[in-house]
Amino acid sequence: MLFFRSEERVREWCEARGWPVRPLVRMNQLWGLATAWYATRLQPDSRRPRPAEMRGIFAGLGLDDDFWSPEKNL
Amino acid sequence: MDIDLEVKLAVYGYFVETSARPASDEVARRLGVSVGTVRDAFARLRAQRLLFLEEDGEIRMAPPFSGIPTQHVVDVGGRSYFANCAWDALGIPAALRKEAAVLSRCEQSGVPLRLAVGLEGPEPSDWLFHCAVPAARWWDDLVFT
């Protein structure tokens, strides 16, 4: 889970390793993921999102590719 | 309060206060319980995916905090924290609910990133986040992910 300056840099990095380019995430989407996972992490009643909740979080941020499925082993 | 919750709060509290991971004996001392009790709680919290442990049973990660230095540094109010990954780099200000500066780099070019994060999110930026591992496999090898 890494930062890249541009889509071109992502493609170069993936090609060098023979790996597929996965869905790209913008910073505002990443903030949505960060808050969904961690905004309550320091509080007593916090927990990780469950798989069904994860699907909803991803979809709400426009991340609806199968890559984001907590069950599909791509 | 059950012991797992006490241990979790003690671990996160230690990270917030010190930027470092607590050893099991430090958590035991703070809570007034045995090291074995803390180690057992660590293992259960690992099973819940709230902690990630070293092979010796000590803490490697309490996401979003990293117990070891990484390329993702988050400066908050004069204290620097290490994050496990790009996601967790934004997760630290989200968890602390404080303004922060995220310092990292482009993994391909090495160009440095300095991203200001406010209470409502990061400043406008055209940088991108990429994850090579599909969501279903994130915890198969969390260090690689």
mmCIF file of C-alpha atoms in Angstrom:
data_model
loop_
_atom_site.group_PDB
_atom_site.id
_atom_site.type_symbol
_atom_site.label_atom_id
_atom_site.label_comp_id
_atom_site.label_asym_id
_atom_site.label_seq_id
_atom_site.Cartn_x
_atom_site.Cartn_y
_atom_site.Cartn_z
ATOM 1 C CA MET A 1 0.000 0.000 0.000
ATOM 2 C CA LEU A 2 2.092 2.801 -1.396
ATOM 3 C CA PHE A 3 2.031 6.392 -2.622
ATOM 4 C CA PHE A 4 2.808 7.260 -6.236
ATOM 5 C CA ARG A 5 3.267 10.631 -7.915
ATOM 6 C CA SER A 6 1.210 9.686 -10.998
ATOM 7 C CA GLU A 7 -0.493 6.851 -12.853
ATOM 8 C CA GLU A 8 2.562 6.582 -15.095
ATOM 9 C CA ARG A 9 4.808 5.940 -12.082
ATOM 10 C CA VAL A 10 2.376 3.229 -10.921
ATOM 11 C CA ARG A 11 2.522 1.550 -14.348
ATOM 12 C CA GLU A 12 6.322 1.662 -14.377
ATOM 13 C CA TRP A 13 6.506 0.163 -10.893
ATOM 14 C CA CYS A 14 4.086 -2.648 -11.716
ATOM 15 C CA GLU A 15 5.691 -3.437 -15.087
ATOM 16 C CA ALA A 16 9.117 -3.736 -13.461
ATOM 17 C CA ARG A 17 7.707 -6.476 -11.228
ATOM 18 C CA GLY A 18 5.413 -8.178 -13.743
ATOM 19 C CA TRP A 19 2.410 -7.341 -11.594
ATOM 20 C CA PRO A 20 -0.988 -6.059 -12.766
ATOM 21 C CA VAL A 21 -1.921 -2.457 -12.180
ATOM 22 C CA ARG A 22 -4.628 -2.464 -9.550
ATOM 23 C CA PRO A 23 -7.381 0.158 -9.132
ATOM 24 C CA LEU A 24 -5.931 3.574 -8.383
ATOM 25 C CA VAL A 25 -7.152 5.488 -5.370
ATOM 26 C CA ARG A 26 -7.258 9.266 -5.076
ATOM 27 C CA MET A 27 -6.300 11.048 -1.870
ATOM 28 C CA ASN A 28 -9.859 11.975 -0.948
ATOM 29 C CA GLN A 29 -10.860 8.319 -1.336
ATOM 30 C CA LEU A 30 -7.888 7.259 0.784
ATOM 31 C CA TRP A 31 -9.019 9.661 3.497
ATOM 32 C CA GLY A 32 -12.415 7.962 3.393
ATOM 33 C CA LEU A 33 -10.751 4.586 3.910
ATOM 34 C CA ALA A 34 -8.551 5.935 6.700
ATOM 35 C CA THR A 35 -11.458 7.421 8.620
ATOM 36 C CA ALA A 36 -13.647 4.333 8.102
ATOM 37 C CA TRP A 37 -10.948 2.085 9.546
ATOM 38 C CA TYR A 38 -9.379 4.267 12.187
ATOM 39 C CA ALA A 39 -11.528 7.202 13.315
ATOM 40 C CA THR A 40 -12.686 5.253 16.393
ATOM 41 C CA ARG A 41 -9.646 2.992 16.804
ATOM 42 C CA LEU A 42 -8.495 4.653 20.034
ATOM 43 C CA GLN A 43 -11.915 4.379 21.649
ATOM 44 C CA PRO A 44 -13.046 1.466 23.836
ATOM 45 C CA ASP A 45 -15.848 0.260 21.570
ATOM 46 C CA SER A 46 -13.909 0.313 18.316
ATOM 47 C CA ARG A 47 -13.483 -2.653 15.985
ATOM 48 C CA ARG A 48 -12.429 -3.325 12.433
ATOM 49 C CA PRO A 49 -15.161 -3.165 9.780
ATOM 50 C CA ARG A 50 -16.701 -6.571 9.109
ATOM 51 C CA PRO A 51 -16.682 -7.910 5.518
ATOM 52 C CA ALA A 52 -20.208 -6.751 4.735
ATOM 53 C CA GLU A 53 -19.364 -3.317 6.120
ATOM 54 C CA MET A 54 -16.142 -3.246 4.112
ATOM 55 C CA ARG A 55 -18.072 -3.772 0.885
ATOM 56 C CA GLY A 56 -20.333 -0.845 1.774
ATOM 57 C CA ILE A 57 -17.400 1.415 2.642
ATOM 58 C CA PHE A 58 -15.592 0.623 -0.602
ATOM 59 C CA ALA A 59 -18.726 1.050 -2.711
ATOM 60 C CA GLY A 60 -19.515 4.358 -0.996
ATOM 61 C CA LEU A 61 -16.113 5.646 -2.062
ATOM 62 C CA GLY A 62 -16.560 4.466 -5.646
ATOM 63 C CA LEU A 63 -14.254 1.484 -5.121
ATOM 64 C CA ASP A 64 -16.532 -1.216 -6.504
ATOM 65 C CA ASP A 65 -14.060 -3.328 -8.464
ATOM 66 C CA ASP A 66 -13.771 -7.014 -7.455
ATOM 67 C CA PHE A 67 -10.286 -6.127 -6.215
ATOM 68 C CA TRP A 68 -11.937 -4.653 -3.124
ATOM 69 C CA SER A 69 -14.050 -7.720 -2.344
ATOM 70 C CA PRO A 70 -13.123 -9.104 1.091
ATOM 71 C CA GLU A 71 -13.994 -12.602 -0.140
ATOM 72 C CA LYS A 72 -12.936 -12.839 -3.801
ATOM 73 C CA ASN A 73 -9.434 -14.231 -4.082
ATOM 74 C CA LEU A 74 -8.208 -12.664 -7.333
ATOM 75 C CA MET B 1 -13.668 -3.960 31.385
ATOM 76 C CA ASP B 2 -12.335 -7.240 29.973
ATOM 77 C CA ILE B 3 -8.617 -7.833 29.779
ATOM 78 C CA ASP B 4 -8.464 -7.773 25.969
ATOM 79 C CA LEU B 5 -9.973 -4.297 25.921
ATOM 80 C CA GLU B 6 -7.685 -3.136 28.721
ATOM 81 C CA VAL B 7 -4.655 -4.419 26.823
ATOM 82 C CA LYS B 8 -5.794 -2.884 23.538
ATOM 83 C CA LEU B 9 -6.314 0.522 25.137
ATOM 84 C CA ALA B 10 -2.977 0.282 26.956
ATOM 85 C CA VAL B 11 -1.159 -0.600 23.730
ATOM 86 C CA TYR B 12 -2.725 2.231 21.752
ATOM 87 C CA GLY B 13 -2.255 4.655 24.623
ATOM 88 C CA TYR B 14 1.434 3.787 24.745
ATOM 89 C CA PHE B 15 1.828 4.318 20.992
ATOM 90 C CA VAL B 16 0.085 7.696 21.200
ATOM 91 C CA GLU B 17 2.174 8.848 24.165
ATOM 92 C CA THR B 18 5.572 7.620 23.011
ATOM 93 C CA SER B 19 5.441 6.883 19.232
ATOM 94 C CA ALA B 20 6.858 3.457 20.129
ATOM 95 C CA ARG B 21 5.477 -0.036 20.603
ATOM 96 C CA PRO B 22 5.111 -1.291 24.148
ATOM 97 C CA ALA B 23 6.715 -4.558 25.176
ATOM 98 C CA SER B 24 4.439 -7.077 26.826
ATOM 99 C CA ASP B 25 6.150 -6.559 30.182
ATOM 100 C CA GLU B 26 5.505 -2.806 29.979
ATOM 101 C CA VAL B 27 1.803 -3.406 29.316
ATOM 102 C CA ALA B 28 1.733 -5.928 32.178
ATOM 103 C CA ARG B 29 3.342 -3.404 34.518
ATOM 104 C CA ARG B 30 0.889 -0.681 33.553
ATOM 105 C CA LEU B 31 -2.129 -2.929 34.048
ATOM 106 C CA GLY B 32 -0.859 -4.788 37.087
ATOM 107 C CA VAL B 33 -1.242 -8.209 35.472
ATOM 108 C CA SER B 34 1.172 -10.968 34.476
ATOM 109 C CA VAL B 35 3.165 -10.952 31.256
ATOM 110 C CA GLY B 36 1.486 -14.218 30.332
ATOM 111 C CA THR B 37 -1.930 -12.606 30.633
ATOM 112 C CA VAL B 38 -0.826 -9.816 28.312
ATOM 113 C CA ARG B 39 0.727 -12.243 25.823
ATOM 114 C CA ASP B 40 -2.517 -14.221 25.702
ATOM 115 C CA ALA B 41 -4.453 -11.009 25.081
ATOM 116 C CA PHE B 42 -2.004 -10.035 22.312
ATOM 117 C CA ALA B 43 -2.732 -13.362 20.593
ATOM 118 C CA ARG B 44 -6.501 -12.857 20.809
ATOM 119 C CA LEU B 45 -6.193 -9.288 19.502
ATOM 120 C CA ARG B 46 -4.109 -10.650 16.643
ATOM 121 C CA ALA B 47 -6.909 -13.082 15.842
ATOM 122 C CA GLN B 48 -9.277 -10.097 15.703
ATOM 123 C CA ARG B 49 -6.802 -8.357 13.354
ATOM 124 C CA LEU B 50 -6.328 -5.488 15.784
ATOM 125 C CA LEU B 51 -2.636 -6.263 16.346
ATOM 126 C CA PHE B 52 0.054 -7.837 14.193
ATOM 127 C CA LEU B 53 2.766 -9.656 16.120
ATOM 128 C CA GLU B 54 6.411 -10.530 15.651
ATOM 129 C CA GLU B 55 7.371 -14.207 15.686
ATOM 130 C CA ASP B 56 8.321 -13.830 19.354
ATOM 131 C CA GLY B 57 4.805 -12.689 20.213
ATOM 132 C CA GLU B 58 5.672 -9.026 20.733
ATOM 133 C CA ILE B 59 3.913 -6.248 18.828
ATOM 134 C CA ARG B 60 4.954 -5.326 15.290
ATOM 135 C CA MET B 61 1.904 -3.242 14.373
ATOM 136 C CA ALA B 62 -1.083 -1.770 16.122
ATOM 137 C CA PRO B 63 -2.632 -0.374 12.949
ATOM 138 C CA PRO B 64 -2.319 2.404 11.946
ATOM 139 C CA PHE B 65 0.831 2.620 14.103
ATOM 140 C CA SER B 66 4.023 0.758 13.199
ATOM 141 C CA GLY B 67 6.332 -0.522 15.892
ATOM 142 C CA ILE B 68 9.325 -0.293 13.579
ATOM 143 C CA PRO B 69 10.604 2.564 11.378
ATOM 144 C CA THR B 70 9.036 2.833 7.926
ATOM 145 C CA GLN B 71 9.127 5.246 5.001
ATOM 146 C CA HIS B 72 5.792 6.714 6.115
ATOM 147 C CA VAL B 73 6.271 9.317 8.856
ATOM 148 C CA VAL B 74 3.410 11.290 10.346
ATOM 149 C CA ASP B 75 4.212 14.460 12.290
ATOM 150 C CA VAL B 76 1.538 15.451 14.783
ATOM 151 C CA GLY B 77 2.050 18.338 17.176
ATOM 152 C CA GLY B 78 5.813 17.902 17.363
ATOM 153 C CA ARG B 79 5.719 14.099 17.698
ATOM 154 C CA SER B 80 6.573 11.741 14.825
ATOM 155 C CA TYR B 81 4.858 8.405 14.303
ATOM 156 C CA PHE B 82 5.665 5.633 11.843
ATOM 157 C CA ALA B 83 2.753 4.273 9.793
ATOM 158 C CA ASN B 84 2.619 0.780 8.308
ATOM 159 C CA CYS B 85 1.627 1.911 4.826
ATOM 160 C CA ALA B 86 0.173 4.803 2.845
ATOM 161 C CA TRP B 87 -3.355 4.011 4.062
ATOM 162 C CA ASP B 88 -2.209 4.009 7.668
ATOM 163 C CA ALA B 89 -0.293 7.255 7.113
ATOM 164 C CA LEU B 90 -3.687 8.947 6.757
ATOM 165 C CA GLY B 91 -5.071 6.645 9.424
ATOM 166 C CA ILE B 92 -2.904 8.183 12.143
ATOM 167 C CA PRO B 93 -4.371 11.712 11.889
ATOM 168 C CA ALA B 94 -7.801 10.097 11.477
ATOM 169 C CA ALA B 95 -7.323 8.125 14.705
ATOM 170 C CA LEU B 96 -5.796 11.008 16.655
ATOM 171 C CA ARG B 97 -8.270 13.514 15.198
ATOM 172 C CA LYS B 98 -5.488 16.039 14.890
ATOM 173 C CA GLU B 99 -3.833 17.988 12.098
ATOM 174 C CA ALA B 100 -0.722 16.309 10.740
ATOM 175 C CA ALA B 101 1.951 16.318 8.063
ATOM 176 C CA VAL B 102 2.456 13.043 6.194
ATOM 177 C CA LEU B 103 6.002 12.556 4.924
ATOM 178 C CA SER B 104 6.573 9.749 2.452
ATOM 179 C CA ARG B 105 7.697 9.222 -1.137
ATOM 180 C CA CYS B 106 6.701 8.022 -4.592
ATOM 181 C CA GLU B 107 7.663 4.361 -4.559
ATOM 182 C CA GLN B 108 8.765 4.417 -8.216
ATOM 183 C CA SER B 109 10.551 7.773 -8.551
ATOM 184 C CA GLY B 110 11.538 8.468 -4.956
ATOM 185 C CA VAL B 111 10.054 11.956 -5.195
ATOM 186 C CA PRO B 112 9.254 13.052 -1.635
ATOM 187 C CA LEU B 113 5.693 13.585 -0.526
ATOM 188 C CA ARG B 114 4.726 16.129 2.101
ATOM 189 C CA LEU B 115 0.989 16.151 2.572
ATOM 190 C CA ALA B 116 -0.808 18.396 5.048
ATOM 191 C CA VAL B 117 -3.790 16.684 6.651
ATOM 192 C CA GLY B 118 -6.427 18.731 8.415
ATOM 193 C CA LEU B 119 -9.309 17.611 10.587
ATOM 194 C CA GLU B 120 -11.451 17.228 7.473
ATOM 195 C CA GLY B 121 -8.870 15.445 5.384
ATOM 196 C CA PRO B 122 -5.787 15.989 3.254
ATOM 197 C CA GLU B 123 -5.058 19.106 1.270
ATOM 198 C CA PRO B 124 -5.893 18.836 -2.461
ATOM 199 C CA SER B 125 -3.353 16.512 -4.059
ATOM 200 C CA ASP B 126 -3.053 14.563 -7.297
ATOM 201 C CA TRP B 127 -0.856 11.879 -5.760
ATOM 202 C CA LEU B 128 -2.238 8.345 -5.949
ATOM 203 C CA PHE B 129 -2.495 5.314 -3.703
ATOM 204 C CA HIS B 130 -1.924 1.845 -5.139
ATOM 205 C CA CYS B 131 -2.190 -1.527 -3.467
ATOM 206 C CA ALA B 132 -0.770 -4.575 -5.245
ATOM 207 C CA VAL B 133 -2.660 -7.099 -3.093
ATOM 208 C CA PRO B 134 -6.433 -7.701 -3.423
ATOM 209 C CA ALA B 135 -8.474 -7.048 -0.282
ATOM 210 C CA ALA B 136 -9.194 -10.728 0.359
ATOM 211 C CA ARG B 137 -5.469 -11.396 0.790
ATOM 212 C CA TRP B 138 -4.355 -8.368 2.824
ATOM 213 C CA TRP B 139 -3.782 -10.334 6.030
ATOM 214 C CA ASP B 140 -2.112 -13.328 4.308
ATOM 215 C CA ASP B 141 1.152 -11.365 4.444
ATOM 216 C CA LEU B 142 0.458 -8.066 6.119
ATOM 217 C CA VAL B 143 4.061 -6.879 6.069
ATOM 218 C CA PHE B 144 4.157 -7.228 2.263
ATOM 219 C CA THR B 145 0.677 -5.741 1.843
#
